[in-house]
XYZ file of C-alpha atoms in Angstrom:
624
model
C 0.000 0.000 0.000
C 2.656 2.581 0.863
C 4.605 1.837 -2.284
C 0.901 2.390 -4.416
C 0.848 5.940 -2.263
C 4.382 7.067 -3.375
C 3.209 6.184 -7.157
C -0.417 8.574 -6.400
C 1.415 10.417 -5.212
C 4.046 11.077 -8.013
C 2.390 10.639 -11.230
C 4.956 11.868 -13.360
C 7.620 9.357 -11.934
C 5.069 6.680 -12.778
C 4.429 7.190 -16.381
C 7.920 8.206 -17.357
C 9.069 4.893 -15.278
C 6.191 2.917 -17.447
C 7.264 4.499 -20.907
C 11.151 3.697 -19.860
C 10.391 0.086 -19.537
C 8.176 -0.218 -22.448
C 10.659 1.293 -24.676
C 13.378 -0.963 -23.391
C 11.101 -4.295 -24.036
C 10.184 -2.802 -27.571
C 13.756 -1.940 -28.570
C 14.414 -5.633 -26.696
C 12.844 -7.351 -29.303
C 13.809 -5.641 -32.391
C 11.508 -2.758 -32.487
C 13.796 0.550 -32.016
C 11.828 2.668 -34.116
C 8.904 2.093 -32.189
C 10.582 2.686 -29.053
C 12.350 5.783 -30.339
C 8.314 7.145 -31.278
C 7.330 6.549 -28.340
C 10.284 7.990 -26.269
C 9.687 11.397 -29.059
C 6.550 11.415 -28.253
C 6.256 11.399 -24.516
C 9.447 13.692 -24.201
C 8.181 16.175 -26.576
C 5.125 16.527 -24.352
C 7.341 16.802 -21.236
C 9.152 19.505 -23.178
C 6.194 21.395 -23.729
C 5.018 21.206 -20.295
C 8.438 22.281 -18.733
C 8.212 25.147 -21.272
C 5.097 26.218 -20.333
C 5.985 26.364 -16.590
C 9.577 28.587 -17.548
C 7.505 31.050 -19.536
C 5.526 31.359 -15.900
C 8.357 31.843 -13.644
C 9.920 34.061 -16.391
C 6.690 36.778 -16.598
C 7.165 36.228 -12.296
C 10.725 37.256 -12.818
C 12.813 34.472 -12.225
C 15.367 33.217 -14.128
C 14.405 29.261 -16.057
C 16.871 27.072 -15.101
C 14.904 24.617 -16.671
C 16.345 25.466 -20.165
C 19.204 23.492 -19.744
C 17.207 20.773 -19.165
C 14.923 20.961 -22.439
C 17.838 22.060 -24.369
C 19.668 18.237 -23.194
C 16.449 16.078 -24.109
C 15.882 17.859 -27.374
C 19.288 17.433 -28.228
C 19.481 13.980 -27.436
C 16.358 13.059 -29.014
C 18.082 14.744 -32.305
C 21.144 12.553 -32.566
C 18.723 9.496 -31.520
C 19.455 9.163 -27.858
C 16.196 8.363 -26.749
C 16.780 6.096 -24.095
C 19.091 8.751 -22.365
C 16.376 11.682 -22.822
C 13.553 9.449 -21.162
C 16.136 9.046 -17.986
C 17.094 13.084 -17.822
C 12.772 13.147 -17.840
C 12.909 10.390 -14.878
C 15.801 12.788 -13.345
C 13.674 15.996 -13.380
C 10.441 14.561 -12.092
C 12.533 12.606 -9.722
C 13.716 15.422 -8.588
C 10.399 16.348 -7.352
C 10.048 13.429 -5.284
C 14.026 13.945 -4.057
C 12.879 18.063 -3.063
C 9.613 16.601 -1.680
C 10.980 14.116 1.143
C 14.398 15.859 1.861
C 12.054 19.075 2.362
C 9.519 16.791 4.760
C 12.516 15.983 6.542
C 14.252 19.504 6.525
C 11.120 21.372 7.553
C 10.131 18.202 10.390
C 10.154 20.468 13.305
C 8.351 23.305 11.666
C 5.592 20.716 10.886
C 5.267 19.222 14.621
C 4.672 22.328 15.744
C 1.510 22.433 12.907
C 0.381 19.169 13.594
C 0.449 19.466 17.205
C -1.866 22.732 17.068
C -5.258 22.346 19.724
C -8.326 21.888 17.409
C -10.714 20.988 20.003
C -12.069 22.822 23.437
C -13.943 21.198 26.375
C -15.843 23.461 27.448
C -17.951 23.373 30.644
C -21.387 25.038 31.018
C -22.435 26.386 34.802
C -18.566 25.322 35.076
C -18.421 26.982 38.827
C -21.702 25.259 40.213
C -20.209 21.925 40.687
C -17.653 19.784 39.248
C -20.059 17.015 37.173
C -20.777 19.975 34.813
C -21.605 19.469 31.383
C -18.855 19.097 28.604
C -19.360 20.386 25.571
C -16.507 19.812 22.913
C -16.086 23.070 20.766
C -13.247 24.002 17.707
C -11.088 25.640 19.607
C -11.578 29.096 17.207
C -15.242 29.001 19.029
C -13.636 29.719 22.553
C -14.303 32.820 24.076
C -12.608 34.838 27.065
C -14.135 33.562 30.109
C -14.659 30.190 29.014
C -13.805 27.479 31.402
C -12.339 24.513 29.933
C -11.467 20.975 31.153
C -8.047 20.228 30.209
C -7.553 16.077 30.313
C -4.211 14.034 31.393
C -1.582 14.605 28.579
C -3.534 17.461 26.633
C -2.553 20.300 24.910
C -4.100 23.044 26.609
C -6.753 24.866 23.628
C -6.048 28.572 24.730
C -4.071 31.032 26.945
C -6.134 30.924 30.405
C -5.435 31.193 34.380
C -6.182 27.629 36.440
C -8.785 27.425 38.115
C -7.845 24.125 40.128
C -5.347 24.210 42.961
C -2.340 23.332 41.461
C -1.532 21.701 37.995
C 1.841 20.492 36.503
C 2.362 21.482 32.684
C 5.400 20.412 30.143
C 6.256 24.113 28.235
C 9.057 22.931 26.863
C 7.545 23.602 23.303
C 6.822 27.013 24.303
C 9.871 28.048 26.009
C 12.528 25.395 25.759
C 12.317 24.166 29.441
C 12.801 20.553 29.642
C 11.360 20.356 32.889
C 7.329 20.785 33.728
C 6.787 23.348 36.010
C 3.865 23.770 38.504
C 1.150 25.914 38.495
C -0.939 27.321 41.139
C -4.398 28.631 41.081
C -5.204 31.881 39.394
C -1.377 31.109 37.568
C -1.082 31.650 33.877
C -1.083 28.758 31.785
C -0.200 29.382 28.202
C -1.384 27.422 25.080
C 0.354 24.597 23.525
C 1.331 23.496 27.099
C 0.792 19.721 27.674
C -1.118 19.079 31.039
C 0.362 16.701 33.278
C -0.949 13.583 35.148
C -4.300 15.451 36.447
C -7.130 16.923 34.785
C -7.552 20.063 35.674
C -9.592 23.378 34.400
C -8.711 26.571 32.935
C -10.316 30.323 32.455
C -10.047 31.161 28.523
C -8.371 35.034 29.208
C -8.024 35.018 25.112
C -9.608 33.610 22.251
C -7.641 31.370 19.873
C -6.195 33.548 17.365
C -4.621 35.775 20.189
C -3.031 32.994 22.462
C 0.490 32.060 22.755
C 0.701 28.949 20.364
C -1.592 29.652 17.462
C 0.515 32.758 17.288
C 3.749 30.525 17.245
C 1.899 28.437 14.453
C 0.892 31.348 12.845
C 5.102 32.296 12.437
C 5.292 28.936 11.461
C 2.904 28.377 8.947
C 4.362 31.924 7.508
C 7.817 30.884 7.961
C 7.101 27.630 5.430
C 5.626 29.822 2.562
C 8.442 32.320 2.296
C 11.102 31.622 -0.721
C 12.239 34.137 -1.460
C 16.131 33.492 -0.781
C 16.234 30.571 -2.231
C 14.941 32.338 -5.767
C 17.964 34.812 -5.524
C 20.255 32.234 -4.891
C 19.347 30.251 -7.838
C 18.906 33.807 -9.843
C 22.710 34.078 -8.914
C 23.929 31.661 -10.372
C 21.604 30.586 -13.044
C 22.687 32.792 -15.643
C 26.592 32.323 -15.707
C 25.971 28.581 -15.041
C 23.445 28.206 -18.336
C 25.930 29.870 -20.629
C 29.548 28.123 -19.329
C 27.096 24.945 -20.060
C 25.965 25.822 -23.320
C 29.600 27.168 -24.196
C 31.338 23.968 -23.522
C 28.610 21.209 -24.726
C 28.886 24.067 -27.955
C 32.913 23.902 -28.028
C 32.657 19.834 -27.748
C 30.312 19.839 -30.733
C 32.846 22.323 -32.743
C 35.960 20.786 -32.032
C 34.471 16.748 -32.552
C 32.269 17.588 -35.587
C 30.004 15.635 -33.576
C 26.655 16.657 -32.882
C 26.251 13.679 -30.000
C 29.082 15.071 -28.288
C 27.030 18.363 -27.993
C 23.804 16.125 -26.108
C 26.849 14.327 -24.054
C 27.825 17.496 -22.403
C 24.735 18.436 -21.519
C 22.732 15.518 -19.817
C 25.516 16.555 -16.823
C 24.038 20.249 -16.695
C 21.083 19.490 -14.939
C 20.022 22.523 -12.037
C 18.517 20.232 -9.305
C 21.308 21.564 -7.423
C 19.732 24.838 -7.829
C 16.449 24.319 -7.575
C 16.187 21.937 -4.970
C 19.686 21.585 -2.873
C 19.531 25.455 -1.744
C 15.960 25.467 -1.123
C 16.143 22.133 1.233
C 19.198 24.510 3.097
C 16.589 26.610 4.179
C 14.225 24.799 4.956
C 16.549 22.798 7.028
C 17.812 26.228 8.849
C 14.048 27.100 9.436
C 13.113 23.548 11.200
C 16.593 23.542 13.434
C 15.546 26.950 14.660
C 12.217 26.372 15.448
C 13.354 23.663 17.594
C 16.016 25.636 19.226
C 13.117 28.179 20.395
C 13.746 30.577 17.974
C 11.055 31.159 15.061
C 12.363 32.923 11.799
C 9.761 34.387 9.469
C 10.995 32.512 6.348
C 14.804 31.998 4.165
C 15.591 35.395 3.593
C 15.560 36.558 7.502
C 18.344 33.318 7.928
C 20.238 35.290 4.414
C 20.301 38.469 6.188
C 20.968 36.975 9.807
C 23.927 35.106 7.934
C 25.517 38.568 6.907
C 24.309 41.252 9.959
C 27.395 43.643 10.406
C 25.707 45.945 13.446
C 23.461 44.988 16.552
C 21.316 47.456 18.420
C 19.710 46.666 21.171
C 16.803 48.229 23.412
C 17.796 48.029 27.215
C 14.196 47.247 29.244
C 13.753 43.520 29.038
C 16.267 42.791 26.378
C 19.726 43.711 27.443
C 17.906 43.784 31.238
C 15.704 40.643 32.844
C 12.301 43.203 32.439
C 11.481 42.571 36.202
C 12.553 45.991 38.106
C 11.517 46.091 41.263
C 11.143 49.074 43.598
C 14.176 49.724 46.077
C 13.344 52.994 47.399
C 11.103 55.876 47.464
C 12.478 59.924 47.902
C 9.236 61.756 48.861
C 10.002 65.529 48.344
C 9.353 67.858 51.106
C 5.724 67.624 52.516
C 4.776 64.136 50.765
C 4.773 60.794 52.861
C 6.451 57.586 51.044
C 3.573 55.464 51.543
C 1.422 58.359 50.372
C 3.695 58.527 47.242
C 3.673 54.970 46.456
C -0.262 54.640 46.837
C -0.886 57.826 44.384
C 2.189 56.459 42.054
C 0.551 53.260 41.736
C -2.764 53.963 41.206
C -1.533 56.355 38.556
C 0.279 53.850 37.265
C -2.639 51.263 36.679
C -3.638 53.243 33.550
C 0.079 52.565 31.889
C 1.638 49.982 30.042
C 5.236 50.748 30.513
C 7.636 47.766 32.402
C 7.944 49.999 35.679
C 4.373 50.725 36.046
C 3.974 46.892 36.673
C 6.734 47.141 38.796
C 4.998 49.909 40.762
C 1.578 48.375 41.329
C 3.229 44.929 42.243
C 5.245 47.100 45.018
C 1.850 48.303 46.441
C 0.225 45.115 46.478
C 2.681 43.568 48.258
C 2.548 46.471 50.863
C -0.987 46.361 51.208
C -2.281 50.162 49.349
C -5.218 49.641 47.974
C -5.456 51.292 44.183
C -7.626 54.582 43.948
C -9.476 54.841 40.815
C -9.261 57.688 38.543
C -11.861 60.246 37.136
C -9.569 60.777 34.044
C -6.377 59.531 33.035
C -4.096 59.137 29.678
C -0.827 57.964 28.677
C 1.868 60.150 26.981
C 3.485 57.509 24.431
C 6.743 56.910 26.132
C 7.120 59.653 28.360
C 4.429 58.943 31.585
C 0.684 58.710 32.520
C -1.088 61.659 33.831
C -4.115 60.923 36.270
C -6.911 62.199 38.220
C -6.947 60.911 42.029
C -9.522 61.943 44.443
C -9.064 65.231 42.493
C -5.254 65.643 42.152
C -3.678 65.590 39.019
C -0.935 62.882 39.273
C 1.551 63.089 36.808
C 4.385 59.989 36.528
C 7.101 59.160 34.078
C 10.852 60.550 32.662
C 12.225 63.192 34.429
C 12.378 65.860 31.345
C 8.606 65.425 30.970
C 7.630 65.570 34.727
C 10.218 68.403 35.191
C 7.840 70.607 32.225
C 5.160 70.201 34.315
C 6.719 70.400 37.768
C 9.130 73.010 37.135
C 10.839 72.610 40.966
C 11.778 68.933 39.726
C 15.116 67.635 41.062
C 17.267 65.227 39.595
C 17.993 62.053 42.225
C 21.411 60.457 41.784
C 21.065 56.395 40.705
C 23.488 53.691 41.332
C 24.022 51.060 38.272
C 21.207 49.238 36.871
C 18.475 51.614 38.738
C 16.000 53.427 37.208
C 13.495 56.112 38.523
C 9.978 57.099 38.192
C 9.188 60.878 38.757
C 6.065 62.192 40.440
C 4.670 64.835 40.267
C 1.004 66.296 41.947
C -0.777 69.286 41.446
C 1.992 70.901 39.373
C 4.665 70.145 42.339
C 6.872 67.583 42.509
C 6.444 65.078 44.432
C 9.612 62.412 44.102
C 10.853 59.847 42.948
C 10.630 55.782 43.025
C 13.533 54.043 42.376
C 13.695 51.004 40.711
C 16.243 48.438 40.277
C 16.596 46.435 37.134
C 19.600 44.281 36.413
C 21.207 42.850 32.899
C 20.566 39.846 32.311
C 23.726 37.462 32.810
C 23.928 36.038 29.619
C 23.730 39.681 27.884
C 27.800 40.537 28.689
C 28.296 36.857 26.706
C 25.730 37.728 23.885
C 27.358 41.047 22.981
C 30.961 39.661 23.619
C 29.864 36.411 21.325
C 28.669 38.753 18.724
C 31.490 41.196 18.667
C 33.590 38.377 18.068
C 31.913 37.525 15.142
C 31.991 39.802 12.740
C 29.028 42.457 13.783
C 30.895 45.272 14.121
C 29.197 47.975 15.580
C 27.043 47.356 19.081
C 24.517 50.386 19.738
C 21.581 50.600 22.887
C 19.012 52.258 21.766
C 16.395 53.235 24.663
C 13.865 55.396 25.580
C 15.263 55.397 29.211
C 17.560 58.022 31.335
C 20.967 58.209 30.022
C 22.700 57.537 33.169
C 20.275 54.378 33.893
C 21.215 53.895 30.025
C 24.564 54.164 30.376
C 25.846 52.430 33.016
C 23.564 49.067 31.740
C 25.493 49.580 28.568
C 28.925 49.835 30.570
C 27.930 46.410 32.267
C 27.247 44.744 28.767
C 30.061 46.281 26.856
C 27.980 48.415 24.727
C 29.797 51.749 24.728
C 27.371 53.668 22.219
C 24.148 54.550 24.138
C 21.311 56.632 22.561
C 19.016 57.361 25.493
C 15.555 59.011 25.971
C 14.034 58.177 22.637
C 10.664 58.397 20.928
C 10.116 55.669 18.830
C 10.527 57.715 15.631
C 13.604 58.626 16.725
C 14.278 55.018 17.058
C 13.406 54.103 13.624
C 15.659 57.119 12.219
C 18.674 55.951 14.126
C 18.680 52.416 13.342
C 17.656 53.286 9.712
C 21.218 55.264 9.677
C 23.390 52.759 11.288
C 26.255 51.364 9.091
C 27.311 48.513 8.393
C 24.334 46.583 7.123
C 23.011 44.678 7.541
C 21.368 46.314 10.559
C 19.619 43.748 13.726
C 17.091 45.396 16.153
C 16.720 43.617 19.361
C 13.554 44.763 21.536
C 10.971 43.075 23.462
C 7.857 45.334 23.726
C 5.299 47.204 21.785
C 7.237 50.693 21.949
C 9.937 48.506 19.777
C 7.292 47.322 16.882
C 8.195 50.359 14.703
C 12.114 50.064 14.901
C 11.604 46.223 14.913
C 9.624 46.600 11.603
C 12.120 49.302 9.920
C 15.669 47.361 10.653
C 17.137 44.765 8.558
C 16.473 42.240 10.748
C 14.062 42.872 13.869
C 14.636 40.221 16.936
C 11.463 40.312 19.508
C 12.169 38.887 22.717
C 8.318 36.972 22.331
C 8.834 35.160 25.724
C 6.415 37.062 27.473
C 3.762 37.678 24.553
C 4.285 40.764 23.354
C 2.696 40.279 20.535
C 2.930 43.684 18.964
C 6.634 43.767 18.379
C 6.205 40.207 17.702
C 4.328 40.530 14.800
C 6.465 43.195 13.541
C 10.006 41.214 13.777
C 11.408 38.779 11.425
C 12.693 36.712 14.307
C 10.724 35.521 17.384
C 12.535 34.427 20.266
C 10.199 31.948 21.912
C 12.869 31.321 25.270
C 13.292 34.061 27.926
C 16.674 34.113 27.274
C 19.061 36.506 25.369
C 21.381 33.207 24.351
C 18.759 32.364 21.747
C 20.116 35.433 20.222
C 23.218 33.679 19.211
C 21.829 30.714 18.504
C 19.725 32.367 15.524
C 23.150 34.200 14.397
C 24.792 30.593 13.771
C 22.088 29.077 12.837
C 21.867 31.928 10.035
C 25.554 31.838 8.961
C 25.478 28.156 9.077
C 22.499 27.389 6.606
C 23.761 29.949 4.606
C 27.034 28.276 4.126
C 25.351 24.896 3.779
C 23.270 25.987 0.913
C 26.426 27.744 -1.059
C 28.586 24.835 -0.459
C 25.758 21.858 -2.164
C 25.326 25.077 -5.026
C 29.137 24.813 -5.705
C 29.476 21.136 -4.874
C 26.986 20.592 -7.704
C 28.290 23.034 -10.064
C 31.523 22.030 -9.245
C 30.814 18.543 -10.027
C 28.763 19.206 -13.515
C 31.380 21.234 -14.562
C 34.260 18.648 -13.881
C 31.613 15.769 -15.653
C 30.893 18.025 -18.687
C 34.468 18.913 -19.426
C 35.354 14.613 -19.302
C 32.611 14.438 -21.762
C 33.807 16.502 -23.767
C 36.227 14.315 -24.614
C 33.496 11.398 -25.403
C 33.845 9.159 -22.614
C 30.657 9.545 -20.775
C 28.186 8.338 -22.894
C 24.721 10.401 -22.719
C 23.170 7.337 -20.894
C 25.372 6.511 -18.235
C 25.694 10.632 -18.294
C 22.254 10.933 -17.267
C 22.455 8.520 -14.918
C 25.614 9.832 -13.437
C 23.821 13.346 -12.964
C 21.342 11.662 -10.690
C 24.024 10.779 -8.290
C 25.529 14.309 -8.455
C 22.119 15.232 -7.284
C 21.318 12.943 -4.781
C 24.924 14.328 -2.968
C 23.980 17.954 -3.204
C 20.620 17.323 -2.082
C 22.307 15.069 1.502
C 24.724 17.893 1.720
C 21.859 20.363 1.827
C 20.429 18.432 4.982
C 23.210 19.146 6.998
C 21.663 22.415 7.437
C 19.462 20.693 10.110
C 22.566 20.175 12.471
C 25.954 21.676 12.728
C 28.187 23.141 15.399
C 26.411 24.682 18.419
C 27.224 28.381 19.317
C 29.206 27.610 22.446
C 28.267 30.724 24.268
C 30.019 31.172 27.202
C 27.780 32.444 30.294
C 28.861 33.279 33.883
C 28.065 30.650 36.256
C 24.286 30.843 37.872
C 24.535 32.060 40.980
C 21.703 29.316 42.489
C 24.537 26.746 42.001
C-alpha cells in the first residue's frame, strides 16, 4: 500500500518509469523505431510542459533554469538518444520526489509544531456550580474569554487561560525550551500549547484562539514555510553564468568533434537540481533547526540576512535587562509621605503599560495600598501617565517630561542598573521611586559572542535616562548609548546605522516600529508581546538573550550549507561536462551519473538541520 501511495502520489515518476520500460522491451525485441516514437513522443510533451511552466516563472521574474534541461532532451532526441532523454525526464520529475521528502525531513520540526496545534475545546457550562458539569466539545476558534475549559491528562491546553484548580503540573518545553514541567498554582497563567500533566484540571479562557500564545507561534510557522524568497535569488545568482559556461562547452565539444552527439553528451551533466532543490532544502533545514532551538524565523531570507548582519542594536528594558525591576526605594520631596507617594504612584500607574508601572503596582500590592481609581487619566506615548486621584492631578514618568510640568523637579542620583519614576502632583513635585533592574547574565556573553563575530558595531538604543542607560550599557560592553528616545527617533537611528546589515533587538510594543524598519528585527516573544512580535522577522520563543546567538549561527550556518551543495553541484557538472567533452561519458550513463551528483547535493543540503552549536560562554548561575 505505501509503495501504491508514493506512485499517487508522483504521477509523473510513474508514467515516465512505465514508458522507460516499455521502450526498453520494444527496442528488446527488435523494435527501435517504435521505441524511439514513443520515447519522441512522450518527451516532446514533457518539453512542452516544462516550457510552459519557464515562460511562468519568467513573466514572475525568475530566471528558467529549466532550459538546460529541455535544451539536453531535445538534443538527445536529435542525434537518436532516446533512451538517455527518457532518464534526464525520470531525473527531473525525480527530482520532485528527491525536493519533496528531503524538504519533509528539513522542515520536520516546523511541521510538529503544525500538527500538534489544539483543534478541540472542552468546554464546561455552569462550570463553577459543581464539578459534574456538562462538557461540551467546541473548535477551539469558538472559545471565548471567560470560558472554562477541562483540560484532560496529557492534553494540549486549547487557549491562553489562568487555572482554576489548585495546582496543575504542565510540560512548556515547546513554548519556552524548558525541559522540565513546572507547577502551576491557582489563578497562575497557563499558556497554550502546554501539555497538562498527570491530572485533569480546568482553565479560564483570558483570550480567544487567534490571540493565544501557540496559534501565534503556528501562525510564524505556517508563515515561515511559505516564504522563498532566498532561495529564488540564490538560484537567480547563479543561473545565468551557469546556463551559458554549459551551453559554451557542450557548444565547443560539438565544434571541435564535428560531432553533434558530443554536444547532447555534455549536456545531460548540466542538470540545475542543485539549484532548484539543494539550496531550497538549506533553508528549509535552517528554518526547522531553529524552530526547535526556540527561535522562530519568518521565512529563508531573515536566515540570508541573519547570515551577513554587520551591526546589533539593542533596546535596554527587558532585552539587554531581565524586564522585572523592582522598587528599592522611594524619595518623597518635602511635605509628601512615602507610603502616600507609592499609593498615588501606583494607582496612577494602573492606567500605563510601561515595564515599571507593573513594577509599581506589584510594590503596592505587596505592601498592602489599595489602588484609587481615577476620574480621568491618559498615557503620553513613552514619556508617563497623567491621572486624576480623588481630584489631584498625578503626573508619573521621565524626568524631562515631569520636570515641564513640575518646574521645581530635582534630579535624584542612581546607582548602576536603577531606574526612577518621577512624580509629580498638582503641578509640584512630588519624588521619585527608584527602581532596580539588572542585565541579564547572559547579555555581557551575547554582545561579547557577537562582537567576536563579525558584527561590528554594538549600539543601545532606549527610551530610558541616560545615566540608567549608560551604566547598563557599561555592564554589557555596549559603549554607544542613545538614550531618551521616541520611537521615531528610534526608527531614524537604526535606519542610519552602518554597516548593514542592521539587527534590532527589543521586546515590547514601543519597539514594533524600529523592529519593523531594521534589517532584521529580533522580539524577545517570551512574554507575549505580541505587537513587536508581529512586527520582527525573528521571534525568540525562550526568555533568554542566548537564543540570540543561537539564531546568528544558525543563520551563517544554513547559509554556508546551501552555497557549499550550489558549488558542490556546479563544481561537479562542470568537472563531468568537461570529461565528456572528450566522449567518454556516454549520454546514458551521463544521465544517470547526474542523478548521483544530485542525490549528494541534495544530503549535503540536509546538513543544514545540524551543525556546530554556538558555544556561548555564560557566567556561572549564581543558584549553584
Amino acid at each position: 500500500m505505501r509503495f501504491l501511495r508514493i506512485l499517487w502520489r508522483y504521477p509523473a515518476i510513474t508514467v515516465t518509469v512505465l514508458v522507460l520500460i516499455g521502450v526498453l522491451v520494444v527496442h528488446a525485441v527488435g523494435a527501435p523505431v517504435v521505441g524511439r516514437w514513443v520515447a519522441t513522443c512522450y518527451v516532446a510533451v514533457f518539453v512542452v510542459w516544462t516550457l510552459v511552466g519557464m515562460v511562468r516563472d519568467v513573466l514572475r521574474g525568475h530566471v528558467g533554469l529549466d532550459i538546460l534541461a529541455v535544451v539536453a532532451m531535445v538534443a538527445t532526441l536529435a542525434v537518436g538518444e532516446y533512451i538517455a532523454s527518457l532518464i534526464i525526464v525520470l531525473m527531473l520529475s525525480g527530482g520532485e520526489a528527491l525536493e519533496d521528502y528531503a524538504g519533509r525531513r528539513a522542515k520536520r520540526d516546523l511541521s510538529a509544531l503544525l500538527d500538534r496545534s489544539p483543534r478541540i475545546a472542552h468546554v464546561l457550562v455552569h462550570a463553577r456550580a459543581a464539578e459534574s458539569d456538562e462538557i461540551r466539545d467546541l473548535p477551539v476558534d469558538d472559545v471565548a474569554v471567560g470560558d472554562v475549559l477541562l483540560v484532560r491528562p496529557s492534553e494540549i491546553v486549547p487557549v491562553d487561560g489562568v487555572l482554576v484548580t489548585a495546582t496543575g503540573t504542565f510540560d512548556e518545553s515547546s513554548l519556552t525550551g524548558e525541559s522540565m514541567p513546572v507547577t502551576r498554582t491557582s489563578g497562575g497563567e497557563v499558556l497554550s500549547g502546554a501539555i497538562n500533566g498527570s491530572r485533569a484540571v480546568r482553565i479560564e479562557a483570558v483570550r480567544t484562539s487567534s490571540d493565544s500564545q501557540y496559534q501565534q507561534i503556528v501562525a510564524l510557522v505556517r508563515a515561515a514555510e511559505d516564504s522563498h524568497a532566498p532561495v529564488v535569488r540564490l538560484a537567480d545568482r547563479f543561473a545565468i553564468p551557469f546556463t551559458a559556461v554549459s551551453l559554451v562547452l557542450a557548444a565547443t565539444a560539438w565544434a571541435v568533434s564535428g560531432d553533434a552527439t558530443r554536444f547532447a553528451e555534455v549536456l545531460v551533466l548540466a542538470t540545475p537540481c542543485p539549484l532548484l532543490i539543494a539550496a531550497p532544502v538549506a533553508f528549509l533545514g535552517g528554518l526547522s533547526r531553529a524552530a526547535k532551538a526556540g527561535v522562530i524565523m519568518k521565512g529563508g531570507a531573515v536566515i540570508e540576512q541573519l547570515a551577513r548582519v554587520r551591526s546589533a542594536a539593542f533596546d535596554k528594558t527587558g532585552t539587554l535587562t531581565q524586564g522585572r525591576p523592582e522598587l528599592v526605594d522611594v524619595r518623597p520631596a518635602e511635605g509628601f509621605d512615602p507610603d502616600e507617594l507609592l499609593q498615588l504612584t501606583a494607582s496612577a500607574e494602573q492606567y500605563s503599560t510601561h515595564v515599571l508601572a507593573e513594577s509599581i503596582r506589584r510594590a503596592a500590592d505587596t505592601r498592602g495600598f489599595a489602588l484609587r481609581g481615577a476620574s480621568e487619566a491618559r498615557e503620553e506615548a513613552t514619556n508617563g501617565v497623567v491621572a486624576v486621584i480623588d481630584g489631584r492631578e498625578v503626573v508619573v514618568g521621565k524626568p524631562a517630561y515631569v520636570a515641564a510640568l513640575a518646574p521645581d523637579t530635582v534630579r535624584t542620583t542612581l546607582d548602576v542598573s536603577q531606574a526612577a519614576a518621577y512624580v509629580a502632583v498638582d503641578g509640584r513635585f512630588a519624588g521619585v521611586l527608584v527602581l532596580a533592574d539588572h542585565p541579564r547574565p547572559e547579555a555581557a556573553a551575547v554582545v561579547s559572542w557577537l562582537r567576536g563575530h563579525q558584527v561590528d558595531r554594538m549600539v543601545m538604543l532606549t527610551g530610558d535616562v541616560s545615566p540608567t542607560a549608560e551604566s547598563v550599557a557599561r555592564q554589557v560592553g555596549i559603549s554607544e548609548v542613545h538614550a531618551e528616545l521616541l520611537p521615531p527617533e528610534k526608527v531614524e537611528l537604526a535606519a542610519g546605522l552602518r554597516p548593514r546589515p542592521v539587527m534590532m533587538v527589543g521586546d515590547g510594543v514601543n519597539d514594533a516600529p524600529v523592529l519593523a524598519a531594521a534589517d532584521i528585527g529580533v522580539a524577545m516573544g517570551a512574554k507575549g508581546a505580541t505587537a513587536a512580535g508581529d512586527a520582527a522577522d525573528v521571534v525568540i520563543l525562550v526568555d533568554s538573550l542566548a537564543k540570540l546567538v543561537d539564531a546568528v549561527s544558525i543563520g551563517r550556518h544554513t547559509l554556508r550549507v546551501a552555497l557549499t551543495a550550489i558549488w558542490i553541484g556546479i563544481g561537479l557538472s562542470v568537472g563531468l561536462m568537461i570529461v565528456a567533452m572528450t566522449g567518454l561519458i556516454p549520454a546514458v550513463v551521463g544521465a544517470l551519473v547526474q542523478e548521483l551528483v544530485d542525490l549528494a547535493t541534495i544530503l549535503y543540503a540536509l546538513r543544514a538541520l545540524s551543525g556546530p552549536s554556538a558555544a556561548l560562554r555564560q557566567p556561572p548561575s549564581r543558584e549553584g
